[in-house]
Amino acid sequence: KGAKEVEGSSGINAEYGECDFVVVGNCYVAVFEVKGVSCQDTEEDSLRFRGSCSSALEQRKRMTDLIESIDPSVTIYDFTVFPNLSRKIVDEKYRSDGNLLFCEDLSRFTEWFDEKIPTTDSISDMDKMKRCLLGLWFIDSENKWESTFSACSLSRCISDIDSKLKRALVTRKLVDEAKQDEQQQQQQGKRRKLKKPKEEGNYPENREMVAAPDVFKQHLDIRCLSQDQLDVFQSDAKFLWVEGAAGSGKTIAMLGKIIDLVNTTTKRALVMVAGNSDSPAAQRHVELLDSVSIRCEKMYYSYSGIDGDLTDKLDKACHTLSEQLDKSTSKVVLLVMFHTLVRNMHRLFAKFDHLFVDDYQTLTDFIRTDTRNEPNCTDNIITEGLLPIVQNSVTNSTSLWVLCDGGQSARDNHYRQFNRQPAVTGVLDNFRNQFINSRKVLSVNLRNTHEISAVLSVIREHYDQMDSTGRG
């Protein structure tokens, strides 16, 4: 009430009047409209970029008009952000536009922010601004006040973003379709008619995304994959190394493959992760497979508490694990490695048709630690387990897929930097080189995944009431 009508809008339900970030400072408001456009130096991409600039300018104006209607005296800064574009590849007129940010600016964002938004000791009364913007946030899509006030819950907003990323809702079309599904579920049994979804042609396409196979839709609630994820899922390679950053979809592709194998074949799969008894990754795998009626038996490998010298401990630990595997009838076994020093582990792996190693970088860090504790032992999960599977491929039928994010392997990277444990480094490199002709790299192409993940990490770090799941 009292806000002047925004030109071109259709009232409170105008869907394109929002901006990705609105920063309310002591005496200013900064508006950031983020565009996930990427270019490959084609005429079509150039048109998309110019169109994004134009639409972002309209969106920024709508937001600045709204802010001015609340408080005409406030200083407003508005910008468009292109996190996926370099300033070098755009035309000069865009390059010199001080209201456009590119990836170079984000790499030095603190300095950029201080330059563009001068600091001042004066403090304005911004409570009215905050209350009005907060109040608008409470208005739902049907122009009604949300009485529960849950829309402003930080934990809910973070959990909602996490959920959308996990479900790969990466285009506006899929997000709106999901909203329609939620509305239909909420309105079951009610007679009022829902709004029709927007026309198909109104949505931009993400050319890097493809429709997910039915196994992902039915069992994992995932409706689209990146092309790289689909390539991994459809691969029939016996040995495959999948490299990708956190959030690129390595584990999802692996789980889809496992579910498909279990449902369509009689083959058995062993999934190996490094961790302890309460490893969250291992527990998630078991819970997810159980939820789709696939019995997954979790086992542990450890030589803690076993008497004797190290050789005796390794022999007894492997013998105990062998007995457990022989008794298991599960089609999927999840093996959690407390320790990585082993003997003749490849014989146990040969009992399975498929072997998947998830978060391989954690396994390498465990190897570094175990070797530091037992420097005279050279028998580890690589030399006595994984490497023989690949090198003896003619005499065994076990396939091996390795999922890795080398950037997260802090200990291994540290040891390499200072040339510590060179023998272990040689073993790890030798194993990796076995996959020189069978590698697949997953790029993070869920829109803004990296940026949102970074933001969530900062929020969680400074919001001490919130746990790792986003609840607070």
Short mmCIF file of C-alpha atoms in Angstrom, two decimals, residues 264-451:
data_model
loop_
_atom_site.label_atom_id
_atom_site.label_comp_id
_atom_site.label_asym_id
_atom_site.label_seq_id
_atom_site.Cartn_x
_atom_site.Cartn_y
_atom_site.Cartn_z
CA THR A 264 17.51 -55.49 -14.10
CA THR A 265 20.23 -58.09 -13.41
CA THR A 266 21.19 -60.75 -10.88
CA LYS A 267 24.62 -59.20 -10.32
CA ARG A 268 25.96 -58.02 -6.95
CA ALA A 269 27.63 -54.72 -6.16
CA LEU A 270 30.08 -53.64 -3.46
CA VAL A 271 30.24 -49.94 -2.58
CA MET A 272 33.33 -48.88 -0.65
CA VAL A 273 33.80 -45.66 1.32
CA ALA A 274 36.35 -44.55 3.89
CA GLY A 275 34.91 -43.49 7.22
CA ASN A 276 33.94 -44.48 10.74
CA SER A 277 30.92 -46.07 12.38
CA ASP A 278 28.79 -42.93 12.07
CA SER A 279 29.95 -41.89 8.61
CA PRO A 280 27.11 -39.70 7.21
CA ALA A 281 27.87 -40.61 3.59
CA ALA A 282 27.62 -44.34 4.31
CA GLN A 283 24.39 -43.89 6.25
CA ARG A 284 22.83 -41.85 3.43
CA HIS A 285 23.63 -44.59 0.91
CA VAL A 286 22.02 -47.27 3.09
CA GLU A 287 18.92 -45.20 3.83
CA LEU A 288 18.42 -44.26 0.19
CA LEU A 289 18.76 -47.83 -1.08
CA ASP A 290 16.48 -49.09 1.69
CA SER A 291 13.89 -46.49 0.69
CA VAL A 292 13.67 -48.04 -2.78
CA SER A 293 13.36 -51.59 -1.37
CA ILE A 294 16.97 -52.56 -2.10
CA ARG A 295 18.52 -54.33 0.84
CA CYS A 296 21.96 -52.88 1.46
CA GLU A 297 24.06 -54.55 4.14
CA LYS A 298 26.65 -52.38 5.82
CA MET A 299 29.97 -53.92 6.91
CA TYR A 300 33.14 -52.52 8.42
CA TYR A 301 36.83 -53.21 8.00
CA SER A 302 39.05 -52.46 10.98
CA TYR A 303 41.94 -54.07 12.82
CA SER A 304 41.47 -52.06 16.02
CA GLY A 305 41.25 -54.29 19.08
CA ILE A 306 42.87 -57.31 17.37
CA ASP A 307 45.83 -58.84 19.21
CA GLY A 308 49.19 -59.63 17.59
CA ASP A 309 51.63 -57.82 15.38
CA LEU A 310 50.45 -55.82 12.37
CA THR A 311 50.66 -58.79 9.99
CA ASP A 312 48.46 -60.88 12.30
CA LYS A 313 46.01 -58.00 12.67
CA LEU A 314 45.64 -57.56 8.90
CA ASP A 315 45.20 -61.30 8.30
CA LYS A 316 42.58 -61.63 11.03
CA ALA A 317 40.69 -58.49 9.94
CA CYS A 318 40.53 -59.68 6.31
CA HIS A 319 39.48 -63.18 7.42
CA THR A 320 36.65 -61.73 9.54
CA LEU A 321 35.43 -59.60 6.63
CA SER A 322 35.64 -62.60 4.27
CA GLU A 323 33.39 -64.64 6.57
CA GLN A 324 30.84 -61.80 6.72
CA LEU A 325 30.79 -61.46 2.94
CA ASP A 326 30.35 -65.23 2.48
CA LYS A 327 27.28 -65.18 4.74
CA SER A 328 25.72 -62.13 3.09
CA THR A 329 22.89 -62.60 0.58
CA SER A 330 22.40 -58.89 -0.11
CA LYS A 331 22.77 -57.75 -3.69
CA VAL A 332 24.43 -54.57 -2.46
CA VAL A 333 27.05 -54.41 0.30
CA LEU A 334 28.37 -51.13 1.66
CA LEU A 335 31.91 -51.54 3.00
CA VAL A 336 33.13 -48.80 5.36
CA MET A 337 36.91 -48.75 5.67
CA PHE A 338 38.05 -47.69 9.14
CA HIS A 339 41.61 -48.56 8.10
CA THR A 340 43.27 -48.90 4.70
CA LEU A 341 46.16 -51.26 5.45
CA VAL A 342 45.07 -54.70 4.18
CA ARG A 343 46.26 -58.05 2.87
CA ASN A 344 44.81 -59.94 -0.13
CA MET A 345 41.70 -57.77 -0.21
CA HIS A 346 41.40 -58.22 -3.99
CA ARG A 347 40.25 -61.81 -3.40
CA LEU A 348 37.26 -60.49 -1.46
CA PHE A 349 36.47 -57.93 -4.15
CA ALA A 350 36.43 -60.71 -6.76
CA LYS A 351 33.29 -62.09 -5.06
CA PHE A 352 31.33 -59.18 -6.60
CA ASP A 353 30.42 -58.29 -10.16
CA HIS A 354 30.71 -54.55 -9.61
CA LEU A 355 32.89 -52.50 -7.28
CA PHE A 356 32.22 -48.80 -6.71
CA VAL A 357 34.60 -46.57 -4.72
CA ASP A 358 32.85 -43.37 -3.61
CA ASP A 359 34.79 -40.32 -2.37
CA TYR A 360 38.10 -41.85 -3.38
CA GLN A 361 39.91 -38.71 -2.18
CA THR A 362 38.93 -39.57 1.40
CA LEU A 363 40.36 -43.05 0.93
CA THR A 364 43.70 -41.56 -0.14
CA ASP A 365 43.77 -39.36 2.97
CA PHE A 366 43.13 -42.44 5.14
CA ILE A 367 46.02 -44.23 3.38
CA ARG A 368 48.33 -41.31 4.17
CA THR A 369 47.35 -41.41 7.85
CA ASP A 370 47.61 -45.20 8.19
CA THR A 371 51.01 -45.18 6.48
CA ARG A 372 52.23 -42.46 8.80
CA ASN A 373 51.18 -44.60 11.77
CA GLU A 374 52.73 -47.79 10.29
CA PRO A 375 55.60 -46.55 8.06
CA ASN A 376 57.04 -50.03 7.52
CA CYS A 377 53.83 -51.41 5.99
CA THR A 378 53.43 -51.13 2.22
CA ASP A 379 50.28 -53.26 1.94
CA ASN A 380 47.29 -50.98 1.54
CA ILE A 381 43.88 -50.97 -0.12
CA ILE A 382 45.45 -49.92 -3.44
CA THR A 383 48.32 -52.42 -3.68
CA GLU A 384 46.39 -55.32 -2.14
CA GLY A 385 42.88 -54.47 -3.29
CA LEU A 386 42.05 -52.13 -6.14
CA LEU A 387 45.18 -52.26 -8.29
CA PRO A 388 45.12 -56.08 -8.76
CA ILE A 389 41.49 -55.87 -9.91
CA VAL A 390 42.51 -53.60 -12.80
CA GLN A 391 45.83 -55.27 -13.62
CA ASN A 392 44.32 -58.79 -13.66
CA SER A 393 41.25 -57.84 -15.69
CA VAL A 394 41.78 -60.81 -18.03
CA THR A 395 41.35 -63.32 -15.21
CA ASN A 396 38.56 -61.60 -13.25
CA SER A 397 35.19 -60.23 -14.25
CA THR A 398 34.81 -57.56 -11.56
CA SER A 399 34.22 -54.05 -12.86
CA LEU A 400 35.62 -51.06 -10.95
CA TRP A 401 34.32 -47.50 -10.94
CA VAL A 402 36.11 -44.80 -8.93
CA LEU A 403 34.42 -41.51 -7.99
CA CYS A 404 36.83 -38.78 -6.96
CA ASP A 405 37.06 -35.08 -6.13
CA GLY A 406 40.80 -34.51 -5.92
CA GLY A 407 40.32 -30.93 -4.75
CA GLN A 408 38.97 -32.16 -1.41
CA SER A 409 41.94 -34.43 -0.66
CA ALA A 410 43.68 -32.03 1.71
CA ARG A 411 46.11 -34.50 3.30
CA ASP A 412 47.17 -36.15 0.04
CA ASN A 413 47.71 -32.76 -1.60
CA HIS A 414 49.75 -31.61 1.40
CA TYR A 415 51.96 -34.70 1.32
CA ARG A 416 52.56 -34.24 -2.40
CA GLN A 417 53.45 -30.58 -1.99
CA PHE A 418 56.19 -31.37 0.54
CA ASN A 419 57.23 -34.65 -1.13
CA ARG A 420 56.36 -36.75 1.90
CA GLN A 421 55.67 -40.49 1.55
CA PRO A 422 56.93 -40.60 -2.07
CA ALA A 423 56.36 -44.37 -2.23
CA VAL A 424 52.66 -43.88 -1.46
CA THR A 425 52.48 -41.10 -4.03
CA GLY A 426 53.93 -43.49 -6.63
CA VAL A 427 51.32 -46.14 -5.80
CA LEU A 428 48.44 -43.66 -6.02
CA ASP A 429 49.71 -42.28 -9.33
CA ASN A 430 50.19 -45.78 -10.75
CA PHE A 431 46.61 -46.70 -9.86
CA ARG A 432 45.20 -43.50 -11.34
CA ASN A 433 47.16 -44.03 -14.54
CA GLN A 434 45.37 -47.35 -15.06
CA PHE A 435 42.33 -45.26 -16.03
CA ILE A 436 44.13 -42.98 -18.47
CA ASN A 437 41.81 -44.03 -21.31
CA SER A 438 38.62 -44.39 -19.27
CA ARG A 439 37.99 -41.12 -17.48
CA LYS A 440 34.93 -38.95 -17.29
CA VAL A 441 34.91 -35.44 -15.85
CA LEU A 442 31.68 -34.02 -14.43
CA SER A 443 31.41 -30.25 -14.57
CA VAL A 444 29.30 -28.31 -12.08
CA ASN A 445 26.56 -27.16 -14.42
CA LEU A 446 23.63 -26.94 -12.04
CA ARG A 447 22.85 -23.24 -12.23
CA ASN A 448 24.81 -21.31 -9.59
CA THR A 449 25.58 -24.50 -7.64
CA HIS A 450 29.10 -23.40 -6.77
CA GLU A 451 28.07 -19.89 -5.80
#
